[in-house]
C-alpha cells in the first residue's frame, strides 16, 4: 500500500513557468545583417544565397555528403519516402511523433508496428524479421530522443530481405556512432529544424543521405517535380526552405556548440542529482555514441518510486514545472489503425509500458543550474516509499 500522506510542498515553486524546451534564438543584430542582404538581393526563396550557404555549412558541420533543405521535417520525410519509391507495408515504431507514420499515410503505405527496446525505447531490431511479409518494402525507424537505433542489425535485416531503410532523425542532429555521422546508416535520414529541436530554422527540415544519384529527384520533388522551368518529371509538392529560414539557420549554427556544452552541463547536473533515486531511470547512451542533446527523459517505475509518471507530471505543474509525456498517444492507437493486427496492444507490450513511464524534463541551454537542482529536489520530494 502507498502512504496516504498529504504531499508537503516544502520546496517553493519556481518563479517563472519552466517548460520542456525553449527555442535557441540567434543574435538579433547578426540576423538583421543577414536579412538586409536578402532584402537587397530581393531573392527570397527558391535556392537563394542563404539557402546555398546553409547547405554547405551543414554538410561541413554534420560531415555528410548530400543534403536537401525543406520547409519542415514532415514534408522532408513524406518526400524522402516518395524518392525511395516504397510500396505496400513499412515496418515502423509506435513510440514516435505522429508525423512519422503520417508520412507513410500520405504515401499510401501501411505502417506495420514493431515493439520497442526496453532500454533505448527505439524499434526492437530483433522483432523486425517476424513482421516482414511479401508486401514489406522498407523499415522506417526513429532515433528516439536522439539515441541511435541498432543501425547495424537493421542494416543486416535490410540487406537480407532487400528492404530500404529510412530514419526519422528529427531528434538526432549531430548524433554520431563510432565517430561516424548517423546518416552513414540507412538510405536516408530526415532531420527536423522546428523551433523545439536543438538546431532550428523556426520551421524547417532536411534529408541527408550518401547516394549522390538521389539529389536531383529529391530537389525536384520539393519544387513541384520540376526539373527545368518547363519540364515536370515527378508528382511533387511545394516543400522548399525560404531565405529567412536559411538565414536563421546560419546564425543558429554559430551558437550550436555553445548550446550543446550548456546542455551537457545540465545533463550532468540531472544525472548527479537523480543518480540514486529509487525508481528513476535515465536513458543511457550506448557505448561510443555521442548525443544530440535533444531531450532529457526519465523513466519512472511506480512500484519503486511510489508515484506514477502521470502523478508526477500533474504534481510538477503546482511547482511551475511543465514536463511532457512524449509520445502519448502511441501512433498505433490512432483510430484509423485499429484494424491492423500489429497495432493491437498485446503485440506492443514494451511500447505501452514505456509510454506510461517516460517523462521529458525541462532541457535547454538557458536553464539555470540552480533551477535544475530545484526541479530535482521537487522530484525527489515526490518519492513516496511503499510501506510493506
Ligand atoms: C518534430 C518531429 C517531426 C516533425 O518535424 P517537423 O519539422 O515539425 O515537421 C517528426 N518526427 C519526430 C520524431 C519529431 O520529433
mmCIF file of C-alpha atoms and ligand atoms in Angstrom:
data_model
loop_
_atom_site.group_PDB
_atom_site.id
_atom_site.type_symbol
_atom_site.label_atom_id
_atom_site.label_comp_id
_atom_site.label_asym_id
_atom_site.label_seq_id
_atom_site.Cartn_x
_atom_site.Cartn_y
_atom_site.Cartn_z
ATOM 1 C CA UNK A 1 0.000 0.000 0.000
ATOM 2 C CA UNK A 2 1.086 3.537 -0.663
ATOM 3 C CA UNK A 3 1.486 6.025 2.121
ATOM 4 C CA UNK A 4 -1.571 8.224 2.154
ATOM 5 C CA UNK A 5 0.263 11.262 3.483
ATOM 6 C CA UNK A 6 -0.663 14.679 2.135
ATOM 7 C CA UNK A 7 2.080 15.957 -0.134
ATOM 8 C CA UNK A 8 4.133 18.568 1.627
ATOM 9 C CA UNK A 9 5.150 21.482 -0.558
ATOM 10 C CA UNK A 10 8.181 22.420 1.475
ATOM 11 C CA UNK A 11 10.034 23.329 -1.677
ATOM 12 C CA UNK A 12 8.820 26.589 -3.205
ATOM 13 C CA UNK A 13 7.539 26.663 -6.786
ATOM 14 C CA UNK A 14 9.751 28.116 -9.494
ATOM 15 C CA UNK A 15 9.195 31.829 -10.041
ATOM 16 C CA UNK A 16 8.688 31.572 -13.786
ATOM 17 C CA UNK A 17 6.991 28.705 -15.590
ATOM 18 C CA UNK A 18 9.613 26.282 -16.882
ATOM 19 C CA UNK A 19 8.797 24.287 -19.986
ATOM 20 C CA UNK A 20 10.440 21.293 -21.609
ATOM 21 C CA UNK A 21 12.264 23.445 -24.084
ATOM 22 C CA UNK A 22 12.855 26.977 -25.218
ATOM 23 C CA UNK A 23 13.860 27.805 -28.788
ATOM 24 C CA UNK A 24 17.525 28.540 -29.430
ATOM 25 C CA UNK A 25 17.299 32.009 -30.987
ATOM 26 C CA UNK A 26 20.269 33.666 -32.653
ATOM 27 C CA UNK A 27 21.636 37.130 -32.030
ATOM 28 C CA UNK A 28 19.058 39.533 -33.483
ATOM 29 C CA UNK A 29 21.672 42.031 -34.763
ATOM 30 C CA UNK A 30 23.525 39.357 -36.719
ATOM 31 C CA UNK A 31 20.268 38.086 -38.127
ATOM 32 C CA UNK A 32 19.371 41.608 -39.126
ATOM 33 C CA UNK A 33 22.605 41.987 -41.127
ATOM 34 C CA UNK A 34 21.859 38.772 -42.968
ATOM 35 C CA UNK A 35 18.239 39.682 -43.664
ATOM 36 C CA UNK A 36 19.360 43.034 -45.041
ATOM 37 C CA UNK A 37 21.438 41.147 -47.630
ATOM 38 C CA UNK A 38 18.381 39.111 -48.571
ATOM 39 C CA UNK A 39 16.260 42.272 -48.851
ATOM 40 C CA UNK A 40 18.879 43.944 -51.058
ATOM 41 C CA UNK A 41 19.109 40.966 -53.403
ATOM 42 C CA UNK A 42 15.319 40.506 -53.398
ATOM 43 C CA UNK A 43 15.889 36.762 -53.817
ATOM 44 C CA UNK A 44 13.726 35.437 -51.000
ATOM 45 C CA UNK A 45 13.157 31.763 -51.762
ATOM 46 C CA UNK A 46 13.975 29.035 -54.340
ATOM 47 C CA UNK A 47 17.583 28.084 -53.654
ATOM 48 C CA UNK A 48 18.920 31.549 -52.868
ATOM 49 C CA UNK A 49 22.287 32.557 -51.452
ATOM 50 C CA UNK A 50 21.445 31.871 -47.777
ATOM 51 C CA UNK A 51 19.990 28.500 -48.708
ATOM 52 C CA UNK A 52 23.144 27.509 -50.586
ATOM 53 C CA UNK A 53 25.333 28.717 -47.729
ATOM 54 C CA UNK A 54 23.308 26.755 -45.186
ATOM 55 C CA UNK A 55 23.563 23.564 -47.243
ATOM 56 C CA UNK A 56 27.356 23.918 -47.382
ATOM 57 C CA UNK A 57 27.619 24.821 -43.701
ATOM 58 C CA UNK A 58 25.522 21.827 -42.640
ATOM 59 C CA UNK A 59 27.470 19.447 -44.889
ATOM 60 C CA UNK A 60 30.624 20.536 -43.083
ATOM 61 C CA UNK A 61 29.120 20.546 -39.616
ATOM 62 C CA UNK A 62 27.412 17.174 -39.938
ATOM 63 C CA UNK A 63 30.181 15.614 -42.098
ATOM 64 C CA UNK A 64 27.710 14.430 -44.692
ATOM 65 C CA UNK A 65 27.768 14.094 -48.471
ATOM 66 C CA UNK A 66 24.290 15.065 -49.596
ATOM 67 C CA UNK A 67 21.666 17.363 -48.120
ATOM 68 C CA UNK A 68 18.412 18.855 -49.298
ATOM 69 C CA UNK A 69 16.693 21.521 -47.191
ATOM 70 C CA UNK A 70 12.916 21.599 -46.628
ATOM 71 C CA UNK A 71 10.305 23.909 -45.123
ATOM 72 C CA UNK A 72 9.676 21.343 -42.378
ATOM 73 C CA UNK A 73 10.754 17.874 -41.311
ATOM 74 C CA UNK A 74 7.407 16.237 -42.023
ATOM 75 C CA UNK A 75 7.437 17.128 -45.716
ATOM 76 C CA UNK A 76 11.090 16.107 -45.905
ATOM 77 C CA UNK A 77 10.043 12.664 -44.672
ATOM 78 C CA UNK A 78 6.999 12.493 -46.982
ATOM 79 C CA UNK A 79 9.215 13.253 -49.984
ATOM 80 C CA UNK A 80 12.111 11.085 -48.800
ATOM 81 C CA UNK A 81 9.715 8.142 -48.770
ATOM 82 C CA UNK A 82 8.433 9.163 -52.209
ATOM 83 C CA UNK A 83 12.002 9.355 -53.539
ATOM 84 C CA UNK A 84 12.708 5.785 -52.458
ATOM 85 C CA UNK A 85 9.525 4.580 -54.220
ATOM 86 C CA UNK A 86 8.347 2.458 -51.324
ATOM 87 C CA UNK A 87 5.291 0.252 -51.713
ATOM 88 C CA UNK A 88 2.900 -1.782 -49.550
ATOM 89 C CA UNK A 89 3.983 -2.141 -45.946
ATOM 90 C CA UNK A 90 6.672 -0.354 -43.965
ATOM 91 C CA UNK A 91 7.821 -1.578 -40.559
ATOM 92 C CA UNK A 92 7.989 1.233 -38.038
ATOM 93 C CA UNK A 93 7.692 2.147 -34.364
ATOM 94 C CA UNK A 94 4.583 3.197 -32.455
ATOM 95 C CA UNK A 95 6.669 5.240 -29.987
ATOM 96 C CA UNK A 96 7.199 8.369 -32.055
ATOM 97 C CA UNK A 97 5.686 11.705 -33.027
ATOM 98 C CA UNK A 98 2.583 11.428 -35.272
ATOM 99 C CA UNK A 99 4.489 12.851 -38.275
ATOM 100 C CA UNK A 100 6.499 9.632 -38.678
ATOM 101 C CA UNK A 101 3.539 7.449 -39.545
ATOM 102 C CA UNK A 102 1.558 10.244 -41.169
ATOM 103 C CA UNK A 103 4.381 10.477 -43.720
ATOM 104 C CA UNK A 104 3.610 6.847 -44.581
ATOM 105 C CA UNK A 105 -0.131 7.610 -44.821
ATOM 106 C CA UNK A 106 0.493 10.423 -47.305
ATOM 107 C CA UNK A 107 2.418 7.976 -49.487
ATOM 108 C CA UNK A 108 -0.415 5.428 -49.399
ATOM 109 C CA UNK A 109 1.679 2.991 -47.332
ATOM 110 C CA UNK A 110 0.593 0.788 -44.444
ATOM 111 C CA UNK A 111 2.581 1.051 -41.230
ATOM 112 C CA UNK A 112 3.363 -2.222 -39.512
ATOM 113 C CA UNK A 113 4.094 -1.510 -35.874
ATOM 114 C CA UNK A 114 7.040 -3.216 -34.220
ATOM 115 C CA UNK A 115 7.571 -3.193 -30.462
ATOM 116 C CA UNK A 116 10.418 -1.199 -28.935
ATOM 117 C CA UNK A 117 13.508 -1.905 -26.846
ATOM 118 C CA UNK A 118 13.255 -1.648 -23.085
ATOM 119 C CA UNK A 119 16.428 0.371 -22.646
ATOM 120 C CA UNK A 120 16.715 2.717 -25.634
ATOM 121 C CA UNK A 121 12.990 2.992 -26.450
ATOM 122 C CA UNK A 122 13.896 2.558 -30.145
ATOM 123 C CA UNK A 123 12.412 -0.032 -32.513
ATOM 124 C CA UNK A 124 13.412 -3.525 -31.361
ATOM 125 C CA UNK A 125 15.544 -4.688 -34.286
ATOM 126 C CA UNK A 126 15.235 -8.304 -33.130
ATOM 127 C CA UNK A 127 11.464 -8.186 -33.587
ATOM 128 C CA UNK A 128 11.501 -6.762 -37.125
ATOM 129 C CA UNK A 129 12.092 -10.002 -39.015
ATOM 130 C CA UNK A 130 8.899 -11.679 -37.808
ATOM 131 C CA UNK A 131 6.850 -8.789 -39.236
ATOM 132 C CA UNK A 132 8.262 -8.984 -42.776
ATOM 133 C CA UNK A 133 5.806 -10.145 -45.447
ATOM 134 C CA UNK A 134 5.976 -10.184 -49.244
ATOM 135 C CA UNK A 135 4.459 -6.671 -49.138
ATOM 136 C CA UNK A 136 7.196 -5.154 -46.957
ATOM 137 C CA UNK A 137 9.326 -2.604 -48.813
ATOM 138 C CA UNK A 138 11.153 -0.773 -46.038
ATOM 139 C CA UNK A 139 11.942 -0.097 -42.398
ATOM 140 C CA UNK A 140 11.202 3.406 -41.083
ATOM 141 C CA UNK A 141 12.983 3.692 -37.756
ATOM 142 C CA UNK A 142 13.278 6.655 -35.396
ATOM 143 C CA UNK A 143 16.342 7.642 -33.371
ATOM 144 C CA UNK A 144 14.123 8.371 -30.380
ATOM 145 C CA UNK A 145 15.286 11.310 -28.228
ATOM 146 C CA UNK A 146 18.492 11.338 -30.279
ATOM 147 C CA UNK A 147 19.669 7.889 -29.210
ATOM 148 C CA UNK A 148 20.739 5.813 -32.215
ATOM 149 C CA UNK A 149 18.782 2.727 -33.219
ATOM 150 C CA UNK A 150 20.533 -0.607 -33.547
ATOM 151 C CA UNK A 151 21.623 0.502 -37.023
ATOM 152 C CA UNK A 152 23.890 -2.476 -37.655
ATOM 153 C CA UNK A 153 21.208 -5.078 -37.023
ATOM 154 C CA UNK A 154 18.675 -3.071 -39.048
ATOM 155 C CA UNK A 155 21.117 -2.900 -41.969
ATOM 156 C CA UNK A 156 21.684 -6.646 -41.758
ATOM 157 C CA UNK A 157 17.947 -7.351 -41.984
ATOM 158 C CA UNK A 158 17.504 -4.841 -44.807
ATOM 159 C CA UNK A 159 20.232 -6.499 -46.855
ATOM 160 C CA UNK A 160 18.876 -9.972 -46.238
ATOM 161 C CA UNK A 161 15.337 -9.051 -47.371
ATOM 162 C CA UNK A 162 16.217 -6.282 -49.894
ATOM 163 C CA UNK A 163 14.444 -3.587 -47.928
ATOM 164 C CA UNK A 164 15.094 0.151 -47.936
ATOM 165 C CA UNK A 165 15.885 1.857 -44.631
ATOM 166 C CA UNK A 166 14.814 5.392 -43.833
ATOM 167 C CA UNK A 167 15.426 7.055 -40.490
ATOM 168 C CA UNK A 168 13.387 9.744 -38.797
ATOM 169 C CA UNK A 169 16.309 11.587 -37.256
ATOM 170 C CA UNK A 170 14.239 14.567 -36.080
ATOM 171 C CA UNK A 171 15.960 14.282 -32.697
ATOM 172 C CA UNK A 172 19.341 13.208 -33.979
ATOM 173 C CA UNK A 173 21.024 16.396 -35.195
ATOM 174 C CA UNK A 174 24.745 15.707 -34.851
ATOM 175 C CA UNK A 175 24.344 12.239 -33.332
ATOM 176 C CA UNK A 176 27.300 10.015 -34.154
ATOM 177 C CA UNK A 177 28.000 6.319 -33.882
ATOM 178 C CA UNK A 178 31.595 5.110 -33.657
ATOM 179 C CA UNK A 179 32.559 8.656 -34.619
ATOM 180 C CA UNK A 180 30.607 8.387 -37.844
ATOM 181 C CA UNK A 181 27.632 10.613 -38.635
ATOM 182 C CA UNK A 182 24.358 8.798 -38.052
ATOM 183 C CA UNK A 183 23.334 9.317 -41.681
ATOM 184 C CA UNK A 184 26.021 6.858 -42.842
ATOM 185 C CA UNK A 185 23.410 4.244 -41.948
ATOM 186 C CA UNK A 186 20.272 3.710 -43.988
ATOM 187 C CA UNK A 187 19.258 5.076 -47.377
ATOM 188 C CA UNK A 188 18.106 8.416 -45.981
ATOM 189 C CA UNK A 189 17.763 10.314 -42.730
ATOM 190 C CA UNK A 190 15.269 13.101 -42.064
ATOM 191 C CA UNK A 191 16.160 15.974 -39.766
ATOM 192 C CA UNK A 192 13.678 18.446 -38.271
ATOM 193 C CA UNK A 193 14.644 22.080 -37.724
ATOM 194 C CA UNK A 194 11.466 23.006 -35.849
ATOM 195 C CA UNK A 195 11.859 25.598 -33.086
ATOM 196 C CA UNK A 196 11.623 22.883 -30.425
ATOM 197 C CA UNK A 197 14.538 20.988 -31.942
ATOM 198 C CA UNK A 198 18.165 21.521 -30.953
ATOM 199 C CA UNK A 199 19.151 23.113 -34.280
ATOM 200 C CA UNK A 200 16.295 25.164 -35.701
ATOM 201 C CA UNK A 201 15.267 27.401 -38.570
ATOM 202 C CA UNK A 202 11.940 28.166 -36.748
ATOM 203 C CA UNK A 203 10.255 25.700 -39.120
ATOM 204 C CA UNK A 204 12.427 23.581 -41.359
ATOM 205 C CA UNK A 205 13.974 20.234 -42.062
ATOM 206 C CA UNK A 206 16.318 18.274 -44.285
ATOM 207 C CA UNK A 207 17.019 14.970 -45.907
ATOM 208 C CA UNK A 208 20.586 13.761 -45.593
ATOM 209 C CA UNK A 209 21.968 10.769 -47.455
ATOM 210 C CA UNK A 210 25.033 9.265 -49.107
ATOM 211 C CA UNK A 211 23.918 8.422 -52.652
ATOM 212 C CA UNK A 212 24.504 11.416 -54.985
ATOM 213 C CA UNK A 213 22.180 9.817 -57.552
ATOM 214 C CA UNK A 214 19.195 10.766 -55.369
ATOM 215 C CA UNK A 215 19.787 14.504 -55.075
ATOM 216 C CA UNK A 216 18.210 15.598 -58.336
ATOM 217 C CA UNK A 217 14.980 13.740 -57.610
ATOM 218 C CA UNK A 218 14.777 14.967 -54.028
ATOM 219 C CA UNK A 219 15.321 18.580 -55.081
ATOM 220 C CA UNK A 220 12.771 18.249 -57.851
ATOM 221 C CA UNK A 221 10.096 16.654 -55.633
ATOM 222 C CA UNK A 222 10.162 19.591 -53.206
ATOM 223 C CA UNK A 223 9.738 22.007 -56.135
ATOM 224 C CA UNK A 224 6.574 20.699 -57.846
ATOM 225 C CA UNK A 225 8.505 17.921 -59.605
ATOM 226 C CA UNK A 226 10.129 20.456 -61.902
ATOM 227 C CA UNK A 227 13.478 19.524 -63.447
ATOM 228 C CA UNK A 228 13.683 22.649 -65.596
ATOM 229 C CA UNK A 229 11.410 25.688 -65.811
ATOM 230 C CA UNK A 230 9.054 23.931 -68.207
ATOM 231 C CA UNK A 231 9.532 20.244 -67.501
ATOM 232 C CA UNK A 232 7.621 18.381 -64.780
ATOM 233 C CA UNK A 233 9.102 14.927 -64.255
ATOM 234 C CA UNK A 234 7.571 13.852 -60.916
ATOM 235 C CA UNK A 235 4.387 14.372 -58.948
ATOM 236 C CA UNK A 236 5.922 16.767 -56.439
ATOM 237 C CA UNK A 237 4.919 19.204 -53.747
ATOM 238 C CA UNK A 238 5.989 22.616 -52.585
ATOM 239 C CA UNK A 239 8.300 21.973 -49.646
ATOM 240 C CA UNK A 240 11.171 24.411 -50.159
ATOM 241 C CA UNK A 241 13.022 26.257 -47.413
ATOM 242 C CA UNK A 242 12.983 30.046 -47.843
ATOM 243 C CA UNK A 243 15.788 32.585 -47.359
ATOM 244 C CA UNK A 244 14.527 33.809 -43.990
ATOM 245 C CA UNK A 245 14.544 30.286 -42.572
ATOM 246 C CA UNK A 246 18.016 29.670 -44.028
ATOM 247 C CA UNK A 247 19.282 32.965 -42.551
ATOM 248 C CA UNK A 248 18.058 31.943 -39.103
ATOM 249 C CA UNK A 249 19.735 28.553 -39.566
ATOM 250 C CA UNK A 250 23.111 30.083 -40.453
ATOM 251 C CA UNK A 251 23.022 32.231 -37.316
ATOM 252 C CA UNK A 252 21.825 29.390 -35.071
ATOM 253 C CA UNK A 253 24.645 27.206 -36.372
ATOM 254 C CA UNK A 254 27.126 29.730 -34.923
ATOM 255 C CA UNK A 255 25.829 29.146 -31.389
ATOM 256 C CA UNK A 256 25.024 25.461 -31.550
ATOM 257 C CA UNK A 257 28.260 24.189 -29.984
ATOM 258 C CA UNK A 258 27.869 26.550 -27.067
ATOM 259 C CA UNK A 259 24.291 25.278 -26.622
ATOM 260 C CA UNK A 260 25.471 21.667 -26.660
ATOM 261 C CA UNK A 261 28.071 22.418 -23.999
ATOM 262 C CA UNK A 262 25.441 24.074 -21.805
ATOM 263 C CA UNK A 263 23.089 21.131 -22.290
ATOM 264 C CA UNK A 264 25.888 18.757 -21.390
ATOM 265 C CA UNK A 265 26.304 20.556 -18.061
ATOM 266 C CA UNK A 266 22.561 20.394 -17.453
ATOM 267 C CA UNK A 267 22.531 16.692 -18.273
ATOM 268 C CA UNK A 268 25.338 16.079 -15.763
ATOM 269 C CA UNK A 269 23.504 18.046 -13.088
ATOM 270 C CA UNK A 270 20.354 15.985 -13.617
ATOM 271 C CA UNK A 271 22.359 12.753 -13.598
ATOM 272 C CA UNK A 272 24.209 13.651 -10.404
ATOM 273 C CA UNK A 273 21.038 14.701 -8.644
ATOM 274 C CA UNK A 274 18.895 11.768 -9.768
ATOM 275 C CA UNK A 275 21.518 9.041 -9.725
ATOM 276 C CA UNK A 276 20.425 7.374 -6.509
ATOM 277 C CA UNK A 277 16.688 7.934 -6.599
ATOM 278 C CA UNK A 278 14.923 4.549 -6.455
ATOM 279 C CA UNK A 279 12.555 4.042 -9.368
ATOM 280 C CA UNK A 280 14.021 6.770 -11.597
ATOM 281 C CA UNK A 281 15.965 5.640 -14.653
ATOM 282 C CA UNK A 282 17.782 7.879 -17.098
ATOM 283 C CA UNK A 283 18.133 6.537 -20.630
ATOM 284 C CA UNK A 284 21.745 5.520 -21.052
ATOM 285 C CA UNK A 285 23.831 6.064 -24.121
ATOM 286 C CA UNK A 286 25.225 3.034 -25.814
ATOM 287 C CA UNK A 287 28.985 2.840 -25.998
ATOM 288 C CA UNK A 288 30.791 5.301 -28.304
ATOM 289 C CA UNK A 289 27.720 7.244 -29.238
ATOM 290 C CA UNK A 290 27.566 10.962 -28.976
ATOM 291 C CA UNK A 291 24.279 12.515 -28.001
ATOM 292 C CA UNK A 292 22.274 15.098 -29.867
ATOM 293 C CA UNK A 293 21.279 16.643 -26.506
ATOM 294 C CA UNK A 294 17.760 16.926 -27.848
ATOM 295 C CA UNK A 295 15.800 15.794 -24.789
ATOM 296 C CA UNK A 296 16.389 14.694 -21.238
ATOM 297 C CA UNK A 297 13.989 11.901 -20.425
ATOM 298 C CA UNK A 298 13.460 9.853 -17.288
ATOM 299 C CA UNK A 299 11.556 6.638 -16.730
ATOM 300 C CA UNK A 300 9.520 6.341 -13.545
ATOM 301 C CA UNK A 301 8.875 2.911 -12.084
ATOM 302 C CA UNK A 302 5.782 3.381 -9.955
ATOM 303 C CA UNK A 303 6.449 0.357 -7.735
ATOM 304 C CA UNK A 304 9.873 1.607 -6.755
ATOM 305 C CA UNK A 305 9.214 5.350 -6.747
ATOM 306 C CA UNK A 306 5.799 5.173 -5.100
ATOM 307 C CA UNK A 307 4.230 7.609 -7.575
ATOM 308 C CA UNK A 308 3.153 7.135 -11.164
ATOM 309 C CA UNK A 309 4.534 9.093 -14.109
ATOM 310 C CA UNK A 310 1.131 10.746 -14.572
ATOM 311 C CA UNK A 311 1.013 11.769 -10.929
ATOM 312 C CA UNK A 312 4.485 13.312 -11.198
ATOM 313 C CA UNK A 313 3.573 15.141 -14.428
ATOM 314 C CA UNK A 314 0.462 16.668 -12.803
ATOM 315 C CA UNK A 315 2.072 17.483 -9.462
ATOM 316 C CA UNK A 316 5.029 19.255 -11.142
ATOM 317 C CA UNK A 317 2.546 21.817 -12.525
ATOM 318 C CA UNK A 318 1.913 23.027 -8.973
ATOM 319 C CA UNK A 319 5.577 23.987 -8.887
ATOM 320 C CA UNK A 320 5.506 25.820 -12.252
ATOM 321 C CA UNK A 321 7.353 22.953 -13.933
ATOM 322 C CA UNK A 322 5.788 21.754 -17.175
ATOM 323 C CA UNK A 323 7.079 18.373 -18.275
ATOM 324 C CA UNK A 324 5.891 16.460 -21.385
ATOM 325 C CA UNK A 325 4.611 12.935 -21.845
ATOM 326 C CA UNK A 326 6.178 12.156 -25.214
ATOM 327 C CA UNK A 327 4.821 10.208 -27.160
ATOM 328 C CA UNK A 328 1.290 9.941 -25.811
ATOM 329 C CA UNK A 329 -0.747 8.529 -27.502
ATOM 330 C CA UNK A 330 1.222 5.822 -29.281
ATOM 331 C CA UNK A 331 0.821 6.116 -33.060
ATOM 332 C CA UNK A 332 -0.607 2.583 -33.107
ATOM 333 C CA UNK A 333 -3.509 3.975 -31.058
ATOM 334 C CA UNK A 334 -4.744 6.234 -33.877
ATOM 335 C CA UNK A 335 -8.313 5.306 -34.767
ATOM 336 C CA UNK A 336 -7.516 4.612 -38.409
ATOM 337 C CA UNK A 337 -5.032 1.874 -37.461
ATOM 338 C CA UNK A 338 -7.374 -0.091 -35.213
ATOM 339 C CA UNK A 339 -7.884 -2.722 -37.949
ATOM 340 C CA UNK A 340 -4.158 -3.536 -38.068
ATOM 341 C CA UNK A 341 -3.145 -6.554 -36.021
ATOM 342 C CA UNK A 342 0.320 -5.057 -35.492
ATOM 343 C CA UNK A 343 -1.377 -2.105 -33.750
ATOM 344 C CA UNK A 344 -3.003 -4.294 -31.094
ATOM 345 C CA UNK A 345 -1.904 -3.618 -27.555
ATOM 346 C CA UNK A 346 -0.993 -7.255 -26.952
ATOM 347 C CA UNK A 347 1.636 -7.046 -29.706
ATOM 348 C CA UNK A 348 3.290 -3.938 -28.284
ATOM 349 C CA UNK A 349 3.836 -4.614 -24.553
ATOM 350 C CA UNK A 350 7.038 -2.629 -24.189
ATOM 351 C CA UNK A 351 5.728 0.394 -26.099
ATOM 352 C CA UNK A 352 2.685 0.558 -23.800
ATOM 353 C CA UNK A 353 4.874 0.262 -20.721
ATOM 354 C CA UNK A 354 7.339 2.896 -21.921
ATOM 355 C CA UNK A 355 4.672 5.396 -22.967
ATOM 356 C CA UNK A 356 3.192 5.234 -19.464
ATOM 357 C CA UNK A 357 6.509 5.581 -17.636
ATOM 358 C CA UNK A 358 8.599 8.160 -19.506
ATOM 359 C CA UNK A 359 8.708 11.872 -18.824
ATOM 360 C CA UNK A 360 10.591 14.613 -20.687
ATOM 361 C CA UNK A 361 12.175 17.053 -18.282
ATOM 362 C CA UNK A 362 12.985 20.719 -18.930
ATOM 363 C CA UNK A 363 16.151 20.748 -21.034
ATOM 364 C CA UNK A 364 17.654 23.760 -22.803
ATOM 365 C CA UNK A 365 20.832 25.776 -22.562
ATOM 366 C CA UNK A 366 19.178 28.775 -20.907
ATOM 367 C CA UNK A 367 18.108 26.715 -17.907
ATOM 368 C CA UNK A 368 19.943 27.839 -14.769
ATOM 369 C CA UNK A 369 21.821 25.193 -12.814
ATOM 370 C CA UNK A 370 20.043 26.205 -9.602
ATOM 371 C CA UNK A 371 16.692 25.667 -11.306
ATOM 372 C CA UNK A 372 17.741 22.194 -12.456
ATOM 373 C CA UNK A 373 18.738 21.371 -8.890
ATOM 374 C CA UNK A 374 15.412 22.740 -7.634
ATOM 375 C CA UNK A 375 13.500 20.627 -10.170
ATOM 376 C CA UNK A 376 15.407 17.549 -8.989
ATOM 377 C CA UNK A 377 14.684 18.373 -5.347
ATOM 378 C CA UNK A 378 10.996 18.691 -6.150
ATOM 379 C CA UNK A 379 11.064 15.337 -7.925
ATOM 380 C CA UNK A 380 12.880 13.702 -5.017
ATOM 381 C CA UNK A 381 10.294 15.125 -2.618
ATOM 382 C CA UNK A 382 7.638 13.217 -4.582
ATOM 383 C CA UNK A 383 9.299 9.932 -3.697
ATOM 384 C CA UNK A 384 6.875 8.023 -1.588
ATOM 385 C CA UNK A 385 8.147 4.836 -0.087
ATOM 386 C CA UNK A 386 5.999 1.787 -0.380
ATOM 387 C CA UNK A 387 5.043 0.584 3.079
ATOM 388 C CA UNK A 388 5.385 -3.192 3.168
HETATM 389 C C1 LIG B 1 9.480 17.121 -34.664
HETATM 390 C C2 LIG B 1 9.327 15.757 -35.197
HETATM 391 C C3 LIG B 1 8.881 15.518 -36.500
HETATM 392 C C4 LIG B 1 8.295 16.594 -37.363
HETATM 393 O O1 LIG B 1 9.173 17.579 -37.736
HETATM 394 P P1 LIG B 1 8.615 18.992 -38.193
HETATM 395 O O2 LIG B 1 9.859 19.710 -38.635
HETATM 396 O O3 LIG B 1 7.975 19.635 -37.018
HETATM 397 O O4 LIG B 1 7.660 18.773 -39.326
HETATM 398 C C5 LIG B 1 8.911 14.221 -36.976
HETATM 399 N N1 LIG B 1 9.312 13.187 -36.214
HETATM 400 C C6 LIG B 1 9.715 13.369 -34.942
HETATM 401 C C7 LIG B 1 10.171 12.188 -34.159
HETATM 402 C C8 LIG B 1 9.710 14.661 -34.385
HETATM 403 O O5 LIG B 1 10.057 14.836 -33.110
#
